[in-house]
Amino acid sequence: MEATRAHHRTTAPFAVPVALAGTSGAAVWWDLPPLTGLWVFAFVLVAWLLSLSLHEYAHTVAALHDGSGSRESLPATHGAHPLLSVLLPVLFLVMGGIGLPGGAAPAERRGVAGRSRRGLVALAGPATHALLALALAVPFRLGAMDQAPLAFRFALAFVVMLQVTAALLGLLPVPGLDGYGVLEPWLPRGLRHRLEPAAPYGLLLVFACLWIPAVDGAFWDCVYPALEWLGVRQDDIYYGLEFFRFWQEEPVVRL
């Protein structure tokens, strides 16, 4: 009985965004009124929120499975901060059209024995985005999206791009991001204490650096080859972003 209740507690939070993603995706596919861009916005936003939830859930699962066979070494919650883990990534998406993942929550690593395992807990977040990118890009690799409605193809391409950028940015060794969490257990204690106050600002620092043309260009020079390998075209991503910003004039594309 307890196992059944735990299962429902785990799956219930994901049921709503999955249903919303399916509904908005269907609306994009069938080009339902009132506005294609509005449905693309809803589909991309919900898909992004769902990926952020899976990111945090992966941290929790990795932390709870600490190799000891015990599930009681950590609290049930992963300690994700609503501002750092949800609101800021959504704001970065709307403002910059980029998938910058949420800030790492140190609480999810507390109680995990061993530096290697704490690093793996941090790595679980970017790995989730990488796996989502691979899974969502399968139709592109197979050529199936060539027969899909253009608006849906653009929207899904944009979602894949968000996952790729989230995986790459999440691996940066910047305090506050998971990439730093992979390295942090191996750093001297004194250095960890000095860097800890910078963690809440890591996300903002990365986002600000991406406004520097040289940094932004170098970053996309890494992103686009990965997307090309996945079979996702730059033009599809561009139009996906244009439809996502429905408050602007929709691109002139024959649907």
Coordinates of N, CA and C in Angstrom, one line a residue:
M1 N 0.8 -1.2 0.0 CA 0.0 0.0 0.0 C 0.9 1.3 0.0
E2 N 1.9 1.3 0.9 CA 2.8 2.4 0.9 C 3.5 2.6 -0.4
A3 N 3.9 1.5 -1.1 CA 4.6 1.6 -2.3 C 3.7 2.2 -3.4
T4 N 2.4 1.8 -3.3 CA 1.4 2.4 -4.3 C 1.2 3.9 -4.1
R5 N 1.1 4.3 -2.8 CA 1.0 5.7 -2.5 C 2.2 6.5 -3.0
A6 N 3.4 6.0 -2.7 CA 4.6 6.7 -3.2 C 4.7 6.8 -4.7
H7 N 4.2 5.8 -5.4 CA 4.2 5.8 -6.8 C 3.3 6.9 -7.3
H8 N 2.1 7.0 -6.7 CA 1.1 8.1 -7.1 C 1.7 9.5 -6.8
R9 N 2.4 9.6 -5.6 CA 3.0 10.9 -5.3 C 4.1 11.3 -6.3
T10 N 4.7 10.3 -6.9 CA 5.8 10.6 -7.8 C 5.3 10.9 -9.2
T11 N 4.3 10.2 -9.6 CA 3.8 10.3 -11.0 C 2.8 11.4 -11.2
A12 N 2.0 11.8 -10.1 CA 1.0 12.8 -10.2 C 1.5 14.1 -10.7
P13 N 2.6 14.6 -10.1 CA 3.0 16.0 -10.6 C 3.4 16.0 -12.1
F14 N 3.7 14.9 -12.7 CA 4.1 14.8 -14.1 C 2.9 14.7 -15.0
A15 N 1.8 14.2 -14.5 CA 0.6 13.9 -15.3 C 0.0 15.2 -15.9
V16 N 0.0 16.3 -15.1 CA -0.6 17.5 -15.6 C 0.2 18.1 -16.7
P17 N 1.5 18.3 -16.5 CA 2.3 18.9 -17.7 C 2.4 18.0 -18.9
V18 N 2.4 16.7 -18.7 CA 2.4 15.8 -19.9 C 1.1 16.0 -20.6
A19 N -0.1 16.1 -19.9 CA -1.4 16.3 -20.6 C -1.4 17.7 -21.3
L20 N -0.9 18.7 -20.6 CA -0.9 20.0 -21.2 C 0.0 20.1 -22.5
A21 N 1.2 19.4 -22.4 CA 2.1 19.3 -23.5 C 1.4 18.6 -24.7
G22 N 0.7 17.5 -24.4 CA 0.0 16.8 -25.5 C -1.1 17.6 -26.1
T23 N -1.9 18.3 -25.2 CA -3.0 19.1 -25.7 C -2.5 20.3 -26.6
S24 N -1.5 21.0 -26.1 CA -1.0 22.1 -26.9 C -0.2 21.7 -28.1
G25 N 0.5 20.5 -28.1 CA 1.1 20.0 -29.2 C 0.1 19.6 -30.3
A26 N -1.0 19.0 -29.9 CA -2.1 18.6 -30.8 C -2.7 19.9 -31.5
A27 N -2.8 21.0 -30.7 CA -3.3 22.2 -31.2 C -2.4 22.8 -32.3
V28 N -1.1 22.7 -32.0 CA -0.1 23.2 -33.0 C -0.2 22.3 -34.3
W29 N -0.3 21.0 -34.1 CA -0.3 20.1 -35.2 C -1.5 20.3 -36.1
W30 N -2.7 20.6 -35.5 CA -3.9 20.8 -36.3 C -4.2 22.3 -36.5
D31 N -3.3 23.1 -36.1 CA -3.4 24.6 -36.4 C -4.7 25.1 -35.9
L32 N -5.1 24.9 -34.7 CA -6.3 25.3 -34.1 C -6.3 26.8 -33.8
P33 N -7.5 27.4 -33.8 CA -7.5 28.8 -33.5 C -7.3 29.0 -31.9
P34 N -6.9 30.2 -31.5 CA -7.0 31.5 -32.2 C -5.7 31.8 -32.9
L35 N -4.6 31.3 -32.5 CA -3.3 31.8 -33.1 C -2.3 30.6 -33.0
T36 N -1.6 30.4 -34.1 CA -0.6 29.3 -34.1 C 0.5 29.6 -33.1
G37 N 1.0 30.8 -33.1 CA 2.0 31.2 -32.2 C 1.7 31.0 -30.8
L38 N 0.5 31.3 -30.4 CA 0.0 31.1 -29.0 C 0.1 29.6 -28.6
W39 N -0.3 28.7 -29.5 CA -0.2 27.3 -29.2 C 1.3 26.8 -29.1
V40 N 2.1 27.4 -30.0 CA 3.5 27.1 -30.0 C 4.2 27.5 -28.7
F41 N 3.8 28.7 -28.3 CA 4.3 29.2 -27.0 C 3.9 28.3 -25.9
A42 N 2.7 27.9 -25.8 CA 2.2 27.0 -24.7 C 2.9 25.6 -24.8
F43 N 3.1 25.1 -26.0 CA 3.7 23.8 -26.1 C 5.2 23.8 -25.7
V44 N 5.9 24.8 -26.2 CA 7.3 25.0 -25.8 C 7.5 25.2 -24.3
L45 N 6.7 26.1 -23.8 CA 6.8 26.5 -22.4 C 6.5 25.3 -21.5
V46 N 5.4 24.5 -21.8 CA 5.1 23.4 -20.9 C 6.2 22.3 -21.1
A47 N 6.6 22.1 -22.3 CA 7.7 21.1 -22.5 C 9.0 21.5 -21.8
W48 N 9.3 22.7 -21.7 CA 10.5 23.2 -21.0 C 10.3 23.0 -19.5
L49 N 9.1 23.3 -19.0 CA 8.8 23.1 -17.6 C 8.9 21.6 -17.2
L50 N 8.4 20.8 -18.1 CA 8.4 19.4 -17.9 C 9.9 18.9 -17.8
S51 N 10.7 19.4 -18.7 CA 12.1 19.0 -18.7 C 12.8 19.4 -17.5
L52 N 12.5 20.6 -17.0 CA 13.0 21.1 -15.7 C 12.6 20.2 -14.5
S53 N 11.4 19.8 -14.6 CA 10.9 18.9 -13.5 C 11.6 17.5 -13.6
L54 N 11.8 17.0 -14.8 CA 12.6 15.8 -14.9 C 14.0 15.9 -14.5
H55 N 14.6 17.1 -14.8 CA 15.9 17.4 -14.3 C 16.0 17.3 -12.8
E56 N 15.1 17.9 -12.1 CA 15.2 17.9 -10.6 C 14.9 16.5 -10.1
Y57 N 13.9 15.8 -10.8 CA 13.6 14.5 -10.4 C 14.8 13.5 -10.5
A58 N 15.6 13.7 -11.6 CA 16.8 12.9 -11.8 C 17.8 13.1 -10.7
H59 N 17.9 14.4 -10.2 CA 18.8 14.6 -9.1 C 18.3 13.8 -7.9
T60 N 17.0 13.8 -7.6 CA 16.5 13.2 -6.5 C 16.7 11.7 -6.5
V61 N 16.4 11.1 -7.7 CA 16.5 9.7 -7.9 C 18.0 9.2 -7.7
A62 N 18.9 10.0 -8.3 CA 20.3 9.7 -8.2 C 20.8 9.8 -6.7
A63 N 20.3 10.8 -6.0 CA 20.7 10.9 -4.6 C 20.1 9.8 -3.7
L64 N 18.9 9.5 -4.0 CA 18.3 8.4 -3.1 C 18.9 7.1 -3.4
H65 N 19.3 6.8 -4.6 CA 19.9 5.5 -4.9 C 21.4 5.7 -4.7
D66 N 21.8 5.8 -3.4 CA 23.2 6.1 -3.1 C 24.1 4.9 -3.1
G67 N 23.6 3.8 -3.5 CA 24.4 2.5 -3.6 C 24.4 1.8 -2.3
S68 N 23.8 2.3 -1.2 CA 23.8 1.6 0.0 C 22.5 0.7 0.2
G69 N 21.6 0.8 -0.7 CA 20.3 0.1 -0.6 C 19.3 0.8 0.3
S70 N 19.7 1.9 0.9 CA 18.8 2.6 1.7 C 18.2 3.8 1.0
R71 N 16.9 4.1 1.3 CA 16.2 5.2 0.7 C 15.8 6.2 1.8
E72 N 16.4 6.2 2.9 CA 16.0 7.0 4.0 C 17.1 8.0 4.4
S73 N 18.2 8.1 3.6 CA 19.3 8.9 4.0 C 19.0 10.4 3.6
L74 N 18.0 10.6 2.7 CA 17.7 12.0 2.3 C 16.2 12.3 2.5
P75 N 15.9 13.5 2.6 CA 14.5 13.9 2.7 C 13.8 13.6 1.4
A76 N 12.5 13.6 1.4 CA 11.7 13.3 0.2 C 11.9 14.4 -0.9
T77 N 12.1 15.6 -0.5 CA 12.2 16.7 -1.4 C 13.6 16.9 -1.8
H78 N 13.8 17.4 -3.0 CA 15.2 17.6 -3.6 C 15.7 19.0 -3.2
G79 N 14.9 19.8 -2.6 CA 15.5 21.1 -2.2 C 15.6 22.1 -3.3
A80 N 14.9 21.9 -4.4 CA 15.0 22.8 -5.6 C 14.4 24.2 -5.2
H81 N 15.0 25.3 -5.6 CA 14.6 26.6 -5.3 C 13.6 27.1 -6.4
P82 N 12.4 27.5 -6.0 CA 11.4 27.9 -7.1 C 12.0 29.0 -8.0
L83 N 12.7 30.0 -7.4 CA 13.3 31.0 -8.3 C 14.4 30.5 -9.2
L84 N 15.3 29.8 -8.6 CA 16.5 29.4 -9.4 C 16.2 28.3 -10.3
S85 N 15.3 27.4 -9.9 CA 15.0 26.2 -10.7 C 13.9 26.3 -11.7
V86 N 13.0 27.3 -11.5 CA 11.8 27.4 -12.4 C 11.7 28.8 -13.0
L87 N 11.6 29.8 -12.1 CA 11.2 31.1 -12.6 C 12.4 31.7 -13.5
L88 N 13.6 31.6 -13.0 CA 14.7 32.2 -13.8 C 14.9 31.4 -15.2
P89 N 14.8 30.1 -15.2 CA 14.9 29.4 -16.5 C 13.8 29.8 -17.5
V90 N 12.6 30.0 -16.9 CA 11.5 30.5 -17.8 C 11.7 31.9 -18.3
L91 N 12.2 32.7 -17.4 CA 12.5 34.1 -17.8 C 13.6 34.1 -18.9
F92 N 14.6 33.3 -18.7 CA 15.7 33.3 -19.7 C 15.2 32.8 -21.0
L93 N 14.2 31.8 -21.0 CA 13.6 31.3 -22.2 C 12.9 32.5 -23.0
V94 N 12.0 33.2 -22.2 CA 11.2 34.2 -22.8 C 12.1 35.4 -23.3
M95 N 13.1 35.8 -22.5 CA 13.9 36.9 -22.9 C 15.0 36.6 -23.9
G96 N 15.6 35.4 -23.8 CA 16.8 35.1 -24.6 C 16.5 34.0 -25.6
G97 N 15.4 33.3 -25.5 CA 15.2 32.2 -26.4 C 16.2 31.1 -26.2
I98 N 16.6 30.8 -25.0 CA 17.7 29.8 -24.7 C 17.3 29.0 -23.5
G99 N 17.7 27.7 -23.5 CA 17.5 26.8 -22.5 C 18.6 26.8 -21.4
L100 N 18.5 27.8 -20.5 CA 19.5 27.8 -19.4 C 18.9 27.1 -18.2
P101 N 19.5 26.0 -17.8 CA 18.9 25.2 -16.7 C 18.8 25.9 -15.4
G102 N 18.1 25.4 -14.5 CA 17.9 26.0 -13.1 C 19.2 25.8 -12.3
G103 N 19.3 26.6 -11.2 CA 20.4 26.5 -10.4 C 20.4 25.2 -9.6
A104 N 21.6 24.7 -9.3 CA 21.8 23.4 -8.6 C 21.4 23.7 -7.1
A105 N 20.8 22.6 -6.6 CA 20.3 22.7 -5.2 C 21.2 21.8 -4.3
P106 N 22.1 22.4 -3.5 CA 23.0 21.5 -2.7 C 22.3 20.5 -1.8
A107 N 21.1 20.8 -1.4 CA 20.4 19.8 -0.5 C 20.2 18.4 -1.1
E108 N 20.2 18.3 -2.4 CA 20.0 17.0 -3.0 C 21.2 16.2 -2.9
R109 N 22.4 16.8 -2.6 CA 23.6 16.0 -2.5 C 24.0 15.7 -1.0
R110 N 23.3 16.3 -0.1 CA 23.6 16.1 1.3 C 23.2 14.7 1.7
G111 N 24.1 14.1 2.5 CA 23.8 12.7 2.9 C 24.2 11.6 1.9
V112 N 24.7 12.0 0.7 CA 25.2 11.0 -0.2 C 26.7 10.8 0.1
A113 N 27.0 9.5 0.4 CA 28.3 9.2 0.8 C 29.3 9.1 -0.5
G114 N 30.4 9.7 -0.4 CA 31.4 9.5 -1.4 C 31.4 10.7 -2.4
R115 N 32.6 11.2 -2.7 CA 32.7 12.3 -3.6 C 32.2 12.0 -5.0
S116 N 32.6 10.8 -5.5 CA 32.2 10.3 -6.8 C 30.7 10.3 -7.0
R117 N 30.0 9.8 -5.9 CA 28.5 9.7 -6.0 C 27.9 11.1 -5.9
R118 N 28.5 12.0 -5.1 CA 27.9 13.3 -5.1 C 28.1 14.0 -6.5
G119 N 29.2 13.7 -7.1 CA 29.4 14.3 -8.5 C 28.4 13.7 -9.5
L120 N 28.0 12.4 -9.3 CA 27.1 11.8 -10.2 C 25.7 12.3 -10.0
V121 N 25.4 12.7 -8.7 CA 24.1 13.3 -8.5 C 23.9 14.6 -9.2
A122 N 25.0 15.4 -9.2 CA 25.0 16.7 -9.9 C 24.9 16.4 -11.4
L123 N 25.6 15.4 -11.9 CA 25.6 15.1 -13.4 C 24.3 14.7 -13.9
A124 N 23.4 14.2 -13.0 CA 22.1 13.6 -13.4 C 21.3 14.7 -14.1
G125 N 21.4 16.0 -13.7 CA 20.6 17.0 -14.3 C 20.9 17.3 -15.8
P126 N 22.2 17.6 -16.1 CA 22.5 17.8 -17.5 C 22.3 16.5 -18.4
A127 N 22.6 15.3 -17.7 CA 22.3 14.1 -18.5 C 20.9 13.9 -18.9
T128 N 20.0 14.4 -18.0 CA 18.5 14.3 -18.3 C 18.2 15.1 -19.6
H129 N 18.8 16.4 -19.7 CA 18.5 17.2 -20.9 C 19.1 16.6 -22.1
A130 N 20.3 16.0 -22.0 CA 21.0 15.3 -23.1 C 20.1 14.1 -23.6
L131 N 19.6 13.3 -22.7 CA 18.8 12.2 -23.1 C 17.5 12.7 -23.7
L132 N 16.9 13.7 -23.2 CA 15.6 14.3 -23.8 C 15.9 14.8 -25.2
A133 N 17.1 15.4 -25.4 CA 17.4 15.9 -26.7 C 17.5 14.7 -27.7
L134 N 18.2 13.7 -27.3 CA 18.3 12.5 -28.1 C 17.0 11.9 -28.5
A135 N 16.1 11.8 -27.5 CA 14.8 11.1 -27.7 C 13.9 12.0 -28.6
L136 N 13.9 13.3 -28.3 CA 13.0 14.2 -29.1 C 13.5 14.4 -30.6
A137 N 14.8 14.1 -30.8 CA 15.4 14.3 -32.1 C 15.3 13.1 -33.0
V138 N 14.8 12.0 -32.4 CA 14.7 10.7 -33.2 C 13.8 10.9 -34.5
P139 N 12.7 11.6 -34.4 CA 11.9 11.8 -35.6 C 12.6 12.6 -36.7
F140 N 13.5 13.6 -36.2 CA 14.3 14.4 -37.2 C 15.3 13.5 -37.8
R141 N 16.0 12.6 -37.1 CA 17.0 11.7 -37.6 C 16.4 10.8 -38.6
L142 N 15.2 10.3 -38.4 CA 14.6 9.4 -39.2 C 13.9 10.0 -40.4
G143 N 13.8 11.4 -40.5 CA 13.2 12.1 -41.6 C 11.7 12.1 -41.5
A144 N 11.2 11.7 -40.3 CA 9.7 11.7 -40.2 C 9.1 13.1 -40.1
M145 N 9.9 14.1 -39.6 CA 9.4 15.4 -39.4 C 9.2 16.1 -40.7
D146 N 9.8 15.6 -41.8 CA 9.6 16.2 -43.1 C 8.1 16.2 -43.5
Q147 N 7.4 15.3 -43.0 CA 6.0 15.1 -43.4 C 5.0 15.8 -42.3
A148 N 5.6 16.3 -41.3 CA 4.8 16.9 -40.2 C 4.4 18.3 -40.6
P149 N 3.3 18.8 -40.0 CA 3.0 20.3 -40.2 C 4.2 21.1 -39.8
L150 N 4.4 22.2 -40.6 CA 5.6 23.0 -40.4 C 5.7 23.6 -39.0
A151 N 4.6 24.1 -38.5 CA 4.6 24.8 -37.2 C 5.0 23.8 -36.1
F152 N 4.5 22.6 -36.2 CA 4.9 21.6 -35.2 C 6.3 21.2 -35.3
R153 N 6.8 21.1 -36.5 CA 8.2 20.8 -36.7 C 9.1 21.9 -36.2
F154 N 8.7 23.1 -36.4 CA 9.5 24.2 -35.9 C 9.5 24.2 -34.3
A155 N 8.3 24.0 -33.8 CA 8.2 24.0 -32.3 C 9.0 22.9 -31.7
L156 N 9.0 21.7 -32.2 CA 9.7 20.6 -31.7 C 11.2 20.8 -31.9
A157 N 11.6 21.4 -33.0 CA 13.1 21.7 -33.2 C 13.5 22.7 -32.1
F158 N 12.7 23.6 -31.8 CA 13.1 24.6 -30.8 C 13.2 24.0 -29.4
V159 N 12.3 23.0 -29.1 CA 12.4 22.3 -27.9 C 13.7 21.5 -27.8
V160 N 14.1 20.8 -28.9 CA 15.3 20.1 -28.9 C 16.5 21.0 -28.7
M161 N 16.5 22.2 -29.3 CA 17.5 23.1 -29.1 C 17.6 23.5 -27.6
L162 N 16.5 23.7 -26.9 CA 16.5 24.1 -25.5 C 17.2 23.0 -24.7
Q163 N 16.9 21.7 -25.0 CA 17.5 20.6 -24.3 C 19.0 20.6 -24.5
V164 N 19.5 20.8 -25.7 CA 20.9 20.8 -26.0 C 21.6 21.9 -25.3
T165 N 21.1 23.1 -25.3 CA 21.7 24.2 -24.7 C 21.7 24.0 -23.1
A166 N 20.6 23.4 -22.6 CA 20.6 23.2 -21.2 C 21.6 22.2 -20.7
A167 N 21.8 21.1 -21.6 CA 22.8 20.1 -21.2 C 24.2 20.7 -21.2
L168 N 24.5 21.5 -22.3 CA 25.9 22.1 -22.4 C 26.1 23.2 -21.3
L169 N 25.2 24.1 -21.1 CA 25.3 25.1 -20.1 C 25.4 24.5 -18.7
G170 N 24.6 23.5 -18.5 CA 24.5 22.9 -17.2 C 25.9 22.2 -16.8
L171 N 26.7 21.9 -17.8 CA 28.0 21.3 -17.5 C 29.1 22.3 -17.2
L172 N 28.8 23.6 -17.3 CA 29.8 24.6 -17.1 C 30.2 24.6 -15.6
P173 N 31.5 24.6 -15.3 CA 32.0 24.6 -13.9 C 31.8 25.9 -13.2
V174 N 30.6 26.4 -13.2 CA 30.3 27.7 -12.6 C 29.5 27.5 -11.3
P175 N 29.9 28.1 -10.2 CA 29.1 27.9 -9.0 C 27.6 28.2 -9.2
G176 N 26.8 27.3 -8.7 CA 25.4 27.4 -9.0 C 24.9 26.6 -10.1
L177 N 25.8 26.0 -10.9 CA 25.4 25.1 -12.0 C 25.8 23.7 -11.6
D178 N 25.2 22.7 -12.3 CA 25.6 21.3 -12.0 C 27.0 20.9 -12.4
G179 N 27.5 21.6 -13.4 CA 28.9 21.3 -13.7 C 29.9 21.6 -12.6
Y180 N 29.6 22.6 -11.8 CA 30.4 22.9 -10.6 C 30.1 21.8 -9.6
G181 N 28.9 21.4 -9.5 CA 28.6 20.3 -8.5 C 29.3 19.0 -8.8
V182 N 29.7 18.8 -10.0 CA 30.5 17.6 -10.4 C 31.9 17.7 -9.8
L183 N 32.4 18.9 -9.9 CA 33.8 19.2 -9.4 C 33.9 19.5 -7.9
E184 N 32.8 20.1 -7.4 CA 32.9 20.6 -6.0 C 33.3 19.6 -5.0
P185 N 32.9 18.3 -5.0 CA 33.4 17.4 -4.0 C 34.9 17.2 -4.0
W186 N 35.6 17.5 -5.1 CA 37.0 17.3 -5.2 C 37.8 18.5 -4.9
L187 N 37.2 19.6 -4.6 CA 37.9 20.9 -4.3 C 38.3 20.9 -2.9
P188 N 39.3 21.7 -2.5 CA 39.7 21.9 -1.1 C 38.5 22.6 -0.4
R189 N 38.4 22.2 0.9 CA 37.3 22.7 1.6 C 37.3 24.3 1.7
G190 N 38.5 24.8 1.8 CA 38.6 26.3 1.9 C 38.1 27.0 0.7
L191 N 38.5 26.4 -0.5 CA 38.0 27.0 -1.8 C 36.5 26.8 -1.9
R192 N 36.0 25.7 -1.5 CA 34.5 25.5 -1.6 C 33.8 26.6 -0.8
H193 N 34.3 26.9 0.4 CA 33.6 27.9 1.3 C 33.7 29.2 0.6
R194 N 34.8 29.5 0.0 CA 34.9 30.9 -0.7 C 34.0 31.0 -1.9
L195 N 33.8 29.9 -2.6 CA 33.0 30.0 -3.8 C 31.5 29.8 -3.5
E196 N 31.1 29.3 -2.3 CA 29.7 29.1 -2.0 C 28.8 30.3 -2.1
P197 N 29.3 31.5 -1.6 CA 28.4 32.7 -1.7 C 28.1 33.1 -3.2
A198 N 28.9 32.7 -4.1 CA 28.7 33.0 -5.5 C 27.6 32.2 -6.2
A199 N 27.2 31.1 -5.6 CA 26.3 30.1 -6.2 C 25.0 30.7 -6.7
P200 N 24.3 31.6 -5.9 CA 23.1 32.1 -6.3 C 23.2 33.0 -7.6
Y201 N 24.4 33.5 -7.9 CA 24.5 34.4 -9.0 C 25.1 33.7 -10.2
G202 N 25.4 32.4 -10.2 CA 26.0 31.7 -11.3 C 25.1 31.8 -12.5
L203 N 23.8 31.6 -12.4 CA 22.9 31.6 -13.5 C 22.9 33.0 -14.2
L204 N 22.9 34.0 -13.4 CA 22.8 35.4 -13.9 C 24.2 35.7 -14.6
L205 N 25.3 35.2 -14.1 CA 26.6 35.4 -14.7 C 26.6 34.8 -16.1
V206 N 26.2 33.5 -16.2 CA 26.2 32.8 -17.4 C 25.3 33.5 -18.5
F207 N 24.1 33.9 -18.0 CA 23.2 34.6 -19.0 C 23.8 35.9 -19.4
A208 N 24.4 36.7 -18.5 CA 25.0 37.9 -18.9 C 26.2 37.7 -19.9
C209 N 27.0 36.7 -19.7 CA 28.1 36.4 -20.6 C 27.7 36.1 -22.0
L210 N 26.5 35.5 -22.1 CA 26.0 35.1 -23.4 C 25.6 36.3 -24.2
W211 N 25.5 37.5 -23.6 CA 25.2 38.7 -24.4 C 26.5 39.3 -24.9
I212 N 27.6 38.7 -24.6 CA 28.9 39.2 -25.2 C 29.1 38.5 -26.5
P213 N 29.2 39.2 -27.6 CA 29.2 38.5 -28.9 C 30.2 37.4 -29.1
A214 N 31.4 37.6 -28.6 CA 32.4 36.6 -28.7 C 32.1 35.3 -28.0
V215 N 31.5 35.5 -26.8 CA 31.1 34.3 -26.0 C 29.9 33.6 -26.6
D216 N 29.0 34.4 -27.0 CA 27.8 33.9 -27.6 C 28.1 33.1 -28.9
G217 N 29.0 33.7 -29.7 CA 29.4 33.0 -31.0 C 30.1 31.7 -30.7
A218 N 31.0 31.7 -29.7 CA 31.7 30.4 -29.3 C 30.7 29.4 -28.8
F219 N 29.7 29.8 -28.1 CA 28.8 28.9 -27.5 C 28.0 28.2 -28.6
W220 N 27.4 29.0 -29.6 CA 26.6 28.5 -30.6 C 27.5 27.6 -31.6
D221 N 28.8 27.9 -31.7 CA 29.6 27.1 -32.5 C 29.7 25.6 -31.9
C222 N 29.4 25.5 -30.7 CA 29.3 24.1 -30.1 C 27.9 23.6 -30.2
V223 N 26.9 24.4 -30.1 CA 25.5 24.0 -30.1 C 25.1 23.5 -31.5
Y224 N 25.4 24.3 -32.6 CA 24.8 23.9 -33.9 C 25.4 22.6 -34.4
P225 N 26.7 22.3 -34.3 CA 27.1 21.0 -34.7 C 26.4 19.8 -34.0
A226 N 26.1 20.0 -32.7 CA 25.3 19.0 -32.0 C 23.9 18.8 -32.6
L227 N 23.3 20.0 -32.9 CA 22.0 19.9 -33.5 C 22.0 19.3 -34.9
E228 N 23.0 19.7 -35.6 CA 23.1 19.1 -37.0 C 23.3 17.6 -36.9
W229 N 24.1 17.1 -36.0 CA 24.2 15.7 -35.8 C 22.9 15.0 -35.4
L230 N 22.1 15.7 -34.7 CA 20.7 15.2 -34.3 C 19.7 15.3 -35.4
G231 N 20.1 16.0 -36.5 CA 19.2 16.1 -37.6 C 18.3 17.3 -37.6
V232 N 18.5 18.2 -36.7 CA 17.7 19.4 -36.5 C 18.3 20.6 -37.2
R233 N 17.5 21.2 -38.1 CA 18.1 22.3 -39.0 C 17.9 23.6 -38.3
Q234 N 18.9 24.5 -38.6 CA 18.9 25.8 -37.9 C 17.7 26.6 -38.3
D235 N 17.3 26.5 -39.6 CA 16.1 27.2 -40.0 C 14.8 26.8 -39.2
D236 N 14.7 25.6 -38.9 CA 13.6 25.1 -38.1 C 13.6 25.7 -36.8
I237 N 14.8 25.8 -36.2 CA 14.9 26.4 -34.8 C 14.6 27.9 -34.9
Y238 N 15.0 28.5 -35.9 CA 14.8 30.0 -36.0 C 13.3 30.2 -36.1
Y239 N 12.6 29.5 -37.0 CA 11.1 29.7 -37.1 C 10.4 29.3 -35.8
G240 N 10.9 28.3 -35.1 CA 10.3 27.9 -33.9 C 10.4 29.0 -32.9
L241 N 11.5 29.7 -32.8 CA 11.6 30.8 -31.9 C 10.7 32.0 -32.3
E242 N 10.6 32.2 -33.6 CA 9.7 33.2 -34.1 C 8.2 33.0 -33.8
F243 N 7.8 31.7 -33.9 CA 6.4 31.4 -33.6 C 6.2 31.5 -32.1
F244 N 7.3 31.0 -31.3 CA 7.2 31.1 -29.8 C 6.9 32.5 -29.4
R245 N 7.6 33.5 -30.0 CA 7.3 34.9 -29.6 C 6.1 35.4 -30.3
F246 N 5.0 34.9 -30.0 CA 3.7 35.1 -30.7 C 3.3 36.6 -30.6
W247 N 3.8 37.3 -29.5 CA 3.4 38.7 -29.3 C 4.1 39.6 -30.4
Q248 N 5.1 39.0 -31.1 CA 5.6 39.7 -32.2 C 4.9 39.3 -33.5
E249 N 5.2 39.9 -34.6 CA 4.6 39.4 -35.9 C 5.0 38.0 -36.2
E250 N 4.1 37.2 -36.5 CA 4.5 35.8 -36.9 C 5.2 35.8 -38.2
P251 N 6.2 34.9 -38.3 CA 7.0 34.8 -39.6 C 6.1 34.4 -40.7
V252 N 6.5 34.8 -41.9 CA 5.7 34.5 -43.1 C 6.2 33.2 -43.6
V253 N 5.4 32.1 -43.2 CA 5.7 30.8 -43.6 C 4.5 30.1 -44.0
R254 N 4.5 29.4 -45.1 CA 3.3 28.8 -45.6 C 3.1 27.5 -44.8
L255 N 2.0 27.5 -44.0 CA 1.7 26.3 -43.2 C 0.7 25.4 -44.0

